[in-house]
GROMACS .gro file of N, CA and C in nm:
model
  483
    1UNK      N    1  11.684  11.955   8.611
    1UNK     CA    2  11.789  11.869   8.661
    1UNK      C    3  11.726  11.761   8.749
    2UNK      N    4  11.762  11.600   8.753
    2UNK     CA    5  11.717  11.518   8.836
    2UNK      C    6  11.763  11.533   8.944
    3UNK      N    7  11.692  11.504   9.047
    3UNK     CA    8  11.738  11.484   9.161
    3UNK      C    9  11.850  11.363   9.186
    4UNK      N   10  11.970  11.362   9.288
    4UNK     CA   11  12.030  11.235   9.337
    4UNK      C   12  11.924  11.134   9.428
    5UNK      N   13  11.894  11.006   9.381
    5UNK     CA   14  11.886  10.943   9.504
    5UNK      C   15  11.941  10.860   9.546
    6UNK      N   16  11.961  10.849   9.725
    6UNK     CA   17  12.101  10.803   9.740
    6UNK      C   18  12.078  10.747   9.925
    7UNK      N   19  12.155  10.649   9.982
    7UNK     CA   20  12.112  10.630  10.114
    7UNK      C   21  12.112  10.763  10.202
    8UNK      N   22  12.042  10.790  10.293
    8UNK     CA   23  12.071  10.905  10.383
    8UNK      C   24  12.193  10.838  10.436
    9UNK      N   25  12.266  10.999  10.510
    9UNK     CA   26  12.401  10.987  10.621
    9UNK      C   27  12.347  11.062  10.697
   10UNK      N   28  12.400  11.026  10.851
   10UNK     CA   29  12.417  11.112  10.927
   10UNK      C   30  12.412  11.260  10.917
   11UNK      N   31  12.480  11.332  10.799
   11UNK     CA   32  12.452  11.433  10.782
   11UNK      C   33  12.362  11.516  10.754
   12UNK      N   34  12.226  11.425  10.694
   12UNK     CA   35  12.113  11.430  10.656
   12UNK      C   36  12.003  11.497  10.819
   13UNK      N   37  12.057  11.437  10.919
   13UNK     CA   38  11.928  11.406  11.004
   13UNK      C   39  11.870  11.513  11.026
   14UNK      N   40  11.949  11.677  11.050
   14UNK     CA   41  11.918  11.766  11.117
   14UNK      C   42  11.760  11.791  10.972
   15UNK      N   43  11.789  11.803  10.864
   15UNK     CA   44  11.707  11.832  10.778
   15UNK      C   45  11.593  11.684  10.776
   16UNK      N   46  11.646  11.582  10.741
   16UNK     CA   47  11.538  11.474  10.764
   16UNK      C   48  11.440  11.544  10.901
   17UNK      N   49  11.473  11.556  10.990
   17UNK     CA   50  11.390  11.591  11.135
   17UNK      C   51  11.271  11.683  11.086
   18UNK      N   52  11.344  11.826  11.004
   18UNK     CA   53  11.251  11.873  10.959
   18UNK      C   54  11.157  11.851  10.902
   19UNK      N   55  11.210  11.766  10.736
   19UNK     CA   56  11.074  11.709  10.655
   19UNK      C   57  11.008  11.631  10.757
   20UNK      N   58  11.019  11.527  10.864
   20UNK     CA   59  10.958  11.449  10.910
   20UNK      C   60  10.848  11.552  10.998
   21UNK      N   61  10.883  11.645  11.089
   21UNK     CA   62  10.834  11.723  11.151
   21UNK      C   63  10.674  11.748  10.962
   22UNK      N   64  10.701  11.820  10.880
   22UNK     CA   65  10.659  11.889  10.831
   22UNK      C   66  10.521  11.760  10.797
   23UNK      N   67  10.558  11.637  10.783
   23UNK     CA   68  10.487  11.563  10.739
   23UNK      C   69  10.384  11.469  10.855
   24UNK      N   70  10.433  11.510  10.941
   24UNK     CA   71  10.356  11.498  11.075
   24UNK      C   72  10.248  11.600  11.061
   25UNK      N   73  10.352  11.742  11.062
   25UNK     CA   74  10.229  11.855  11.095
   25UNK      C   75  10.147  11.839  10.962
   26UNK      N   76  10.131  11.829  10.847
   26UNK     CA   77  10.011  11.798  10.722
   26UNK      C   78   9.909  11.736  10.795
   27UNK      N   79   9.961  11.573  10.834
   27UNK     CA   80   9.873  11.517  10.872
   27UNK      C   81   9.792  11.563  11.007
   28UNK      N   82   9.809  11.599  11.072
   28UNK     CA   83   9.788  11.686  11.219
   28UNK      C   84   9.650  11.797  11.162
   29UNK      N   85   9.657  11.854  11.020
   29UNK     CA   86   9.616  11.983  10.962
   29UNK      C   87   9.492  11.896  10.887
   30UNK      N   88   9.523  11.823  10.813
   30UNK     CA   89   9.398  11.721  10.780
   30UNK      C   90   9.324  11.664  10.840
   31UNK      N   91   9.366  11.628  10.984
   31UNK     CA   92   9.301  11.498  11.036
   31UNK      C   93   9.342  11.542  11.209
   32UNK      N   94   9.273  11.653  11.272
   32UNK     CA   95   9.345  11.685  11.404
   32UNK      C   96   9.294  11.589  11.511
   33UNK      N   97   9.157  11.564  11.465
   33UNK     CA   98   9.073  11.450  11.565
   33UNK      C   99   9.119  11.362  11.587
   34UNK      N  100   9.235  11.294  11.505
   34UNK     CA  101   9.309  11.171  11.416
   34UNK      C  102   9.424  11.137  11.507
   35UNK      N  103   9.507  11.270  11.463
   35UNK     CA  104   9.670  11.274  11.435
   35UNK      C  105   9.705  11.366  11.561
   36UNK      N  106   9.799  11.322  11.617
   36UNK     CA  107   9.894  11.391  11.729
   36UNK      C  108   9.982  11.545  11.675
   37UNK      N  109  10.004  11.613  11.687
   37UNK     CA  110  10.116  11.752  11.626
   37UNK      C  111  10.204  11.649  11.626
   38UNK      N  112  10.255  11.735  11.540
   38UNK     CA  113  10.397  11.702  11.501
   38UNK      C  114  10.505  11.724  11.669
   39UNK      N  115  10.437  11.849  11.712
   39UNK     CA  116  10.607  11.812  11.822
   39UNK      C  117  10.525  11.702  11.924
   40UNK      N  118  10.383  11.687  11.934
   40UNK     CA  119  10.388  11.536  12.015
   40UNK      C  120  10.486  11.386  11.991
   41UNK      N  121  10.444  11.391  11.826
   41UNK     CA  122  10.514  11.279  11.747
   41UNK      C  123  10.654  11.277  11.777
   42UNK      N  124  10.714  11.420  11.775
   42UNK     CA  125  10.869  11.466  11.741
   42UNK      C  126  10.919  11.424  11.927
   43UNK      N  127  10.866  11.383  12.010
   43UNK     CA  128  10.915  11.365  12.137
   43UNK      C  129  10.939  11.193  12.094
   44UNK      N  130  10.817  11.134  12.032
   44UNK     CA  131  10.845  10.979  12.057
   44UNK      C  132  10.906  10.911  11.946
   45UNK      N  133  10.925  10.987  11.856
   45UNK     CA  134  10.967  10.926  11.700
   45UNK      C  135  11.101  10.974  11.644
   46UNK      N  136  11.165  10.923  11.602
   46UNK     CA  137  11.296  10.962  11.592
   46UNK      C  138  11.344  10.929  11.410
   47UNK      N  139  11.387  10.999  11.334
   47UNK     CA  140  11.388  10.880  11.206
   47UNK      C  141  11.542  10.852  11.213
   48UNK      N  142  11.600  10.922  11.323
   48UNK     CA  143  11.737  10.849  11.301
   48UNK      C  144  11.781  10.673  11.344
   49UNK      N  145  11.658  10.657  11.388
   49UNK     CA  146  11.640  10.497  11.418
   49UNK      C  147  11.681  10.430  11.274
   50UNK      N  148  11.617  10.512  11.172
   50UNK     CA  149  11.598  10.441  11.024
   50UNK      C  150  11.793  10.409  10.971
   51UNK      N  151  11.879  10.510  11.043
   51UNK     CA  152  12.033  10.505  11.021
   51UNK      C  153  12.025  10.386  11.113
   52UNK      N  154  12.011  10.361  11.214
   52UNK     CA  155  12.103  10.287  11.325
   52UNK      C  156  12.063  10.177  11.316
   53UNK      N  157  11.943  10.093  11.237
   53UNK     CA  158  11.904   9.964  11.256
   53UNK      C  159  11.903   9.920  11.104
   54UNK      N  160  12.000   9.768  11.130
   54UNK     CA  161  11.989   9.709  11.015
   54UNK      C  162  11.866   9.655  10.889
   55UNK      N  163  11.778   9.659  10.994
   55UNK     CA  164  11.630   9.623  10.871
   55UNK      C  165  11.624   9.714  10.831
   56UNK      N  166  11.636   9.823  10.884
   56UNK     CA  167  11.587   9.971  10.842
   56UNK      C  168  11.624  10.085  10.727
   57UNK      N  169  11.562  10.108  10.623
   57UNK     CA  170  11.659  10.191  10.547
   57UNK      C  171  11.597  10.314  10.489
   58UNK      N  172  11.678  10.408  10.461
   58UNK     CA  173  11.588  10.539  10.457
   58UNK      C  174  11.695  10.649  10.345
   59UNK      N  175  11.608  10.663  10.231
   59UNK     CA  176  11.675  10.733  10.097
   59UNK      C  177  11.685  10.874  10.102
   60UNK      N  178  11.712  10.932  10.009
   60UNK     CA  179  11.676  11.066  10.032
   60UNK      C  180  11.688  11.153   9.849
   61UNK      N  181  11.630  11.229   9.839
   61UNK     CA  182  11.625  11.295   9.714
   61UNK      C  183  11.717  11.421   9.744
   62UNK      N  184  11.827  11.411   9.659
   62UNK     CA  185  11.901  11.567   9.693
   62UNK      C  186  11.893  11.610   9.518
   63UNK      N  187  11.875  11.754   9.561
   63UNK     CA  188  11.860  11.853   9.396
   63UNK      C  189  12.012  11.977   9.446
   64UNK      N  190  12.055  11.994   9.367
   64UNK     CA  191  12.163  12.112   9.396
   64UNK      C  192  12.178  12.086   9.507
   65UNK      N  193  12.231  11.999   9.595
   65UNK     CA  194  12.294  11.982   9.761
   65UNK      C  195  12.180  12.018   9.810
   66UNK      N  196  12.070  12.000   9.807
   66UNK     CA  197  11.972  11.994   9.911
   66UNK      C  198  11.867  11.883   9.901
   67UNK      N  199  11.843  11.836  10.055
   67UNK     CA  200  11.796  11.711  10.063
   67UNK      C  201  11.612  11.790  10.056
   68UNK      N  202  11.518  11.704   9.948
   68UNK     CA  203  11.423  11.786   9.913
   68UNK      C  204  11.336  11.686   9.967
   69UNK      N  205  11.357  11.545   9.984
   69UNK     CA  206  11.210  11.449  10.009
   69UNK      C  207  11.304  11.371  10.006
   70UNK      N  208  11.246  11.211  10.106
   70UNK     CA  209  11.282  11.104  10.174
   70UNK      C  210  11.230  11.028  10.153
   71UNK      N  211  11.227  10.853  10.183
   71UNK     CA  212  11.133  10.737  10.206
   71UNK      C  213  11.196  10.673  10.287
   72UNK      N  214  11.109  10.604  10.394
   72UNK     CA  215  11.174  10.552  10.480
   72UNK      C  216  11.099  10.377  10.494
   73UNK      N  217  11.203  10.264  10.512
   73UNK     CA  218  11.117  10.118  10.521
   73UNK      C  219  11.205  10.058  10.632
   74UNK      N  220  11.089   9.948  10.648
   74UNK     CA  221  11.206   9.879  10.730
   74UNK      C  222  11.127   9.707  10.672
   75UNK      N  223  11.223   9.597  10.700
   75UNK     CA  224  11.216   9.442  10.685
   75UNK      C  225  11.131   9.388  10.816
   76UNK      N  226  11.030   9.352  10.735
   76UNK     CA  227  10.950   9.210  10.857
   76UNK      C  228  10.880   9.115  10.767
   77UNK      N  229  10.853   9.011  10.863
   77UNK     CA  230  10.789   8.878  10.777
   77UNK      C  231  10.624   8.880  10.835
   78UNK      N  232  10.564   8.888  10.748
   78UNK     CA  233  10.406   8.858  10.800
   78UNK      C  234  10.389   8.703  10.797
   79UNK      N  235  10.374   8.738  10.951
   79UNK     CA  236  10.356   8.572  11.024
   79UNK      C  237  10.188   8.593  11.100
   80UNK      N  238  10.112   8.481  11.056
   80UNK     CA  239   9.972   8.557  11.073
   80UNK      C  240   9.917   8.315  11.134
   81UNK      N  241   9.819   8.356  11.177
   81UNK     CA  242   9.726   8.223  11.202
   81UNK      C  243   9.695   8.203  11.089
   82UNK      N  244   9.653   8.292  11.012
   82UNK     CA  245   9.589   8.268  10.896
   82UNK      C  246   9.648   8.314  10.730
   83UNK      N  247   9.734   8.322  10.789
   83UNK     CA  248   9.800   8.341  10.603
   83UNK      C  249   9.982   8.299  10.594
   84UNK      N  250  10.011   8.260  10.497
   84UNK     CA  251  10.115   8.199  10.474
   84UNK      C  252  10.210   8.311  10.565
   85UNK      N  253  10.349   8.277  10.580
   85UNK     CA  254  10.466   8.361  10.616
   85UNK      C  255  10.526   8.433  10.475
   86UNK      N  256  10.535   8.538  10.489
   86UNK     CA  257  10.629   8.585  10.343
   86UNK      C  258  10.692   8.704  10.400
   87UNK      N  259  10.823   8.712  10.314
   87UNK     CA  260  10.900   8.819  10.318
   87UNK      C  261  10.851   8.973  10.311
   88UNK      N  262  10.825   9.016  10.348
   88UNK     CA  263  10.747   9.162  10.365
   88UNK      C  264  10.897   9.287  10.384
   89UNK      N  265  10.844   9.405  10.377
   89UNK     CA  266  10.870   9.515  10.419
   89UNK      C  267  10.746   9.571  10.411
   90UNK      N  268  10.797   9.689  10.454
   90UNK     CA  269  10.666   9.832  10.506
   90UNK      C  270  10.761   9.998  10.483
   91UNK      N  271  10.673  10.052  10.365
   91UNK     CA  272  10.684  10.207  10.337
   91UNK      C  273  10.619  10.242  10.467
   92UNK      N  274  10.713  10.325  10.562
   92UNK     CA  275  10.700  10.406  10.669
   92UNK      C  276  10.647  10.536  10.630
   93UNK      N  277  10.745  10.640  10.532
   93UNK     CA  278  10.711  10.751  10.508
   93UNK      C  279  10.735  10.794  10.381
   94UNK      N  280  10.705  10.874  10.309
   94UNK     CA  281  10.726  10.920  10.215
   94UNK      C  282  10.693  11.056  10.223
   95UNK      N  283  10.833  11.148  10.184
   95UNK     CA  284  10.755  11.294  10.178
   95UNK      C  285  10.864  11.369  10.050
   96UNK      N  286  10.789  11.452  10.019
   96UNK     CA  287  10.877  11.531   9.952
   96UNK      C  288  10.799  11.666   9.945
   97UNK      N  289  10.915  11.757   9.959
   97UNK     CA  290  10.868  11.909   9.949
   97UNK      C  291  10.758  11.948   9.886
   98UNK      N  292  10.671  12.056   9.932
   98UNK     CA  293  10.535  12.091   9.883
   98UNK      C  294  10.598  12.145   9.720
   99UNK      N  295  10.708  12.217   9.703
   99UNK     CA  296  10.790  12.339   9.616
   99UNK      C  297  10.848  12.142   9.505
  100UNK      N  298  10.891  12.090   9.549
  100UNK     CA  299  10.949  11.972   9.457
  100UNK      C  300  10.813  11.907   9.404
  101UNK      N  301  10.743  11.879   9.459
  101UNK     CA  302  10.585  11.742   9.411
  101UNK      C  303  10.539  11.801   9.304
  102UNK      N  304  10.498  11.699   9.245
  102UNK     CA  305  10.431  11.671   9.097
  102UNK      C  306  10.569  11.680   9.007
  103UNK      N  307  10.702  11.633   9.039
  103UNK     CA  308  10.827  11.653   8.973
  103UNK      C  309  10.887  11.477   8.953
  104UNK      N  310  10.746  11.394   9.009
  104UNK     CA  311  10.831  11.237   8.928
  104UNK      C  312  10.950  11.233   9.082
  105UNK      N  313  10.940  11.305   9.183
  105UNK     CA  314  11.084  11.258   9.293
  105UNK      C  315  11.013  11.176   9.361
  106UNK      N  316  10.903  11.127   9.389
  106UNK     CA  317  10.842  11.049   9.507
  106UNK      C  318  10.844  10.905   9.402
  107UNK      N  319  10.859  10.905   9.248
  107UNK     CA  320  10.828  10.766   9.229
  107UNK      C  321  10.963  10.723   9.236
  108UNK      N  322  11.051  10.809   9.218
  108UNK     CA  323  11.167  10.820   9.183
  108UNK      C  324  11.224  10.723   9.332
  109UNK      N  325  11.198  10.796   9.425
  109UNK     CA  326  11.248  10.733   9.549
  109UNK      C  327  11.170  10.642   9.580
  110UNK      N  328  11.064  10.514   9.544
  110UNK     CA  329  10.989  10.414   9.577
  110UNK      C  330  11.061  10.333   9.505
  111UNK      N  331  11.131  10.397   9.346
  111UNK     CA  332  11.167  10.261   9.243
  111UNK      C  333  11.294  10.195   9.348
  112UNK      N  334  11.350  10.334   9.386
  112UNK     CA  335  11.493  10.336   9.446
  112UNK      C  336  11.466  10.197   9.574
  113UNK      N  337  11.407  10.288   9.715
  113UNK     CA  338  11.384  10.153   9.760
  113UNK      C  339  11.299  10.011   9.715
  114UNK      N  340  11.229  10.022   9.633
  114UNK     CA  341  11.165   9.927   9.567
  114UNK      C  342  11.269   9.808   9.527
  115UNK      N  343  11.375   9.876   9.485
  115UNK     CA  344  11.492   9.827   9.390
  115UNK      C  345  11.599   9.767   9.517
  116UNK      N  346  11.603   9.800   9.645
  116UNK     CA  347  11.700   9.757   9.757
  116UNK      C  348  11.598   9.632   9.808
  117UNK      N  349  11.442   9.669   9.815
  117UNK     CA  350  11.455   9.597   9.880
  117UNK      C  351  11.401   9.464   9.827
  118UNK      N  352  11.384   9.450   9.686
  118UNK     CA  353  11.388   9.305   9.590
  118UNK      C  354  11.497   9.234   9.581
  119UNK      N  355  11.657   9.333   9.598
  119UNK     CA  356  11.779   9.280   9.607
  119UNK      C  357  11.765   9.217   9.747
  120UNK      N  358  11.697   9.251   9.870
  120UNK     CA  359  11.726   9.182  10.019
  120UNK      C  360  11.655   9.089   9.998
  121UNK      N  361  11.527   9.015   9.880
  121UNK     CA  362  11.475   8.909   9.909
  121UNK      C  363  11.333   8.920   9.894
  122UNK      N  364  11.268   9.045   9.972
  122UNK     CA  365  11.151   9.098   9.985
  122UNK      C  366  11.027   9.045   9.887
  123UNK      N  367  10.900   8.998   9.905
  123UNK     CA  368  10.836   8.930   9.806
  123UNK      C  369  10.725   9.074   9.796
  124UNK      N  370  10.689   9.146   9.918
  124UNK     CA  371  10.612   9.236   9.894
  124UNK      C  372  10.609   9.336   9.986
  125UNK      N  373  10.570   9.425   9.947
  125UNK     CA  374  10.581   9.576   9.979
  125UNK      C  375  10.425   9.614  10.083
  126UNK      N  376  10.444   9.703  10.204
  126UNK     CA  377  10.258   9.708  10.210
  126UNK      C  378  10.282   9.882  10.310
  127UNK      N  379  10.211   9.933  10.258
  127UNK     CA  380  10.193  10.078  10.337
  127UNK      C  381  10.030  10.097  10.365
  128UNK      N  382  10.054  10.169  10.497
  128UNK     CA  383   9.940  10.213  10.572
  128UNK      C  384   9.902  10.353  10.496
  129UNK      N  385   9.823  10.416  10.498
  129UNK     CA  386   9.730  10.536  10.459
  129UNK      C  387   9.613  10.519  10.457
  130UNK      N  388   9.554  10.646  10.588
  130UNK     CA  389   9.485  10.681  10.620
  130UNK      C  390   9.388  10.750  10.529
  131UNK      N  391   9.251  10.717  10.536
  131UNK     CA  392   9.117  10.759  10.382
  131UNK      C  393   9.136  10.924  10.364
  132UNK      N  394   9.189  10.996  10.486
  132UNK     CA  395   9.119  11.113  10.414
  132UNK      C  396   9.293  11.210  10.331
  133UNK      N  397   9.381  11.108  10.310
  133UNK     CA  398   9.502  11.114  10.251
  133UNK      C  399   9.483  11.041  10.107
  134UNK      N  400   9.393  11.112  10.066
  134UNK     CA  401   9.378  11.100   9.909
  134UNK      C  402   9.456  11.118   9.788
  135UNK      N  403   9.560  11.203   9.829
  135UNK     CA  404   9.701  11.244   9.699
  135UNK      C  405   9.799  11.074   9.801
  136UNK      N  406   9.792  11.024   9.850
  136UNK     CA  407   9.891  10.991   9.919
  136UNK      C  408   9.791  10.827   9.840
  137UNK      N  409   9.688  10.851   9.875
  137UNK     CA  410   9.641  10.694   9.820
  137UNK      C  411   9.632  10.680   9.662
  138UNK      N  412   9.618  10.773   9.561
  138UNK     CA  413   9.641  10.794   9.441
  138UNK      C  414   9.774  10.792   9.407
  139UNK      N  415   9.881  10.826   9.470
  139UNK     CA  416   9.998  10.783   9.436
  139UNK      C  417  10.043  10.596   9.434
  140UNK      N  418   9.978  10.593   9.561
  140UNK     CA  419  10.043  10.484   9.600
  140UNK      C  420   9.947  10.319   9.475
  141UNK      N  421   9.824  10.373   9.446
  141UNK     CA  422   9.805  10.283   9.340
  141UNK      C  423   9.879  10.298   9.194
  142UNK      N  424   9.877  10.400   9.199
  142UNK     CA  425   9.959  10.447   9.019
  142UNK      C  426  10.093  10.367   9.075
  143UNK      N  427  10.145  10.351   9.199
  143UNK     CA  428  10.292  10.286   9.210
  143UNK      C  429  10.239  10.107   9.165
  144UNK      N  430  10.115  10.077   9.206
  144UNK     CA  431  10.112   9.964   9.189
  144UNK      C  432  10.070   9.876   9.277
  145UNK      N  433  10.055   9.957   9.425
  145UNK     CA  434  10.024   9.882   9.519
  145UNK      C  435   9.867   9.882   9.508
  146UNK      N  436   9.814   9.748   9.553
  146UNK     CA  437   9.622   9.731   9.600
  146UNK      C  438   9.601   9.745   9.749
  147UNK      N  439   9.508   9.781   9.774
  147UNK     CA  440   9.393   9.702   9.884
  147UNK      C  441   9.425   9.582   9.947
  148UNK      N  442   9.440   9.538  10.036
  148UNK     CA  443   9.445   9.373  10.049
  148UNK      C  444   9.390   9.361  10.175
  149UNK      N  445   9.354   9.453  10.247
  149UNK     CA  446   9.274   9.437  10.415
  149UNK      C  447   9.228   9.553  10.426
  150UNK      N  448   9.110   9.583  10.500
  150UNK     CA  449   9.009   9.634  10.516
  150UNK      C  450   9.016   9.713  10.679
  151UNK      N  451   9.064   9.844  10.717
  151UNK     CA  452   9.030   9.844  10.837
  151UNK      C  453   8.899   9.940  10.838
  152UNK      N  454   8.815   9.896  10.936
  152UNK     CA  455   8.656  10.009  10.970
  152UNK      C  456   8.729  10.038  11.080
  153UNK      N  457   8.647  10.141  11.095
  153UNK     CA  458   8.642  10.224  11.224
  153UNK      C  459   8.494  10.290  11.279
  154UNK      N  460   8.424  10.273  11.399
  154UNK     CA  461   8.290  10.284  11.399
  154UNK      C  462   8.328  10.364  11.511
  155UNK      N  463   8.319  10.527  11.583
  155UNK     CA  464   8.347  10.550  11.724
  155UNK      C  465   8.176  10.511  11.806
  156UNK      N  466   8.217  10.493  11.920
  156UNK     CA  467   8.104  10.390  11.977
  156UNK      C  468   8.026  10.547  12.055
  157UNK      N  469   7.900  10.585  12.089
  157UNK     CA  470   7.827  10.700  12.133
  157UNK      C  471   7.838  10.626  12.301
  158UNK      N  472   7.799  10.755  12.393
  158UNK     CA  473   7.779  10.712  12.505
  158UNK      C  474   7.593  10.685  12.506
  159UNK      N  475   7.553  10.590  12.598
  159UNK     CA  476   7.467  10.544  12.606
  159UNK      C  477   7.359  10.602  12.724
  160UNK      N  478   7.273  10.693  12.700
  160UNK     CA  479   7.237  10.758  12.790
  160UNK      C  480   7.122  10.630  12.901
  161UNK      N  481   7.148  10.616  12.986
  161UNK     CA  482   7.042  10.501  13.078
  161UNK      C  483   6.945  10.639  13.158
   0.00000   0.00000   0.00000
């Protein structure tokens, strides 16, 4: 059976909190040197922001009345010294149940917002992921997205005098 996808409601949040929690703690489990826990995150991050603000919009995959995996974006314009202005958004999150994945629901919910946010105007799409999130960067090219900036990271040693 396909999943519904459909805007989140209010009714969603108590379970959104969870997946969000769950997708915090992954990253936390991969990358602890990295990533904050999840209940650090869960004090400053809220995804019910994604209901209450108009740029903001946030889907959800329901199978038999249960909400199984989410995506969350919001609208901005990349205004830079050095590169034109264009209509932008930004993939915030994407998660879907460990028990649902490899089931086609995560492209499922990108076409979905993909599809809202070409109707608002949007010229392009851009998500952050971190190198050692390898299922997360293999998805996200099979969706279609490239490379387009480069961040390094070098941690600097203390300098013994």
């Amino acid at each position: 059976m396909d999943p519904v996808i459909r805007r989140a409601k209010e009714i969603d949040l108590f379970r959104l909190n969870s997946m969000m929690y769950q997708l915090h703690d992954e990253h936390h489990q991969q990358c602890p040197e990295l990533f904050k826990t999840a209940s650090e995150i869960e004090e400053e991050k809220s995804i019910s922001r994604y209901l209450d603000d108009p740029d903001c919009m946030i889907y959800v995959a329901e199978l038999d009345g249960d909400v199984i995996g989410f995506v969350t974006g919001h609208f901005c314009e990349l205004v830079s010294t050095v590169s034109k202005a264009v209509m932008m958004a930004t993939i915030d999150e994407l998660y879907v149940e460990p028990q649902s994945r490899r089931a086609g629901i995560a492209e499922k919910l990108m076409t979905r917002i993909e599809q809202e946010l070409k109707d608002y105007g949007v010229k392009e799409i851009f998500v952050e992921v971190w190198d050692f999130n390898q299922s997360a960067l293999k998805f996200y090219y099979q969706q279609g997205l490239k490379e387009h900036i480069h961040y390094l990271r070098k941690p600097l040693k203390e300098i013994e005098i």
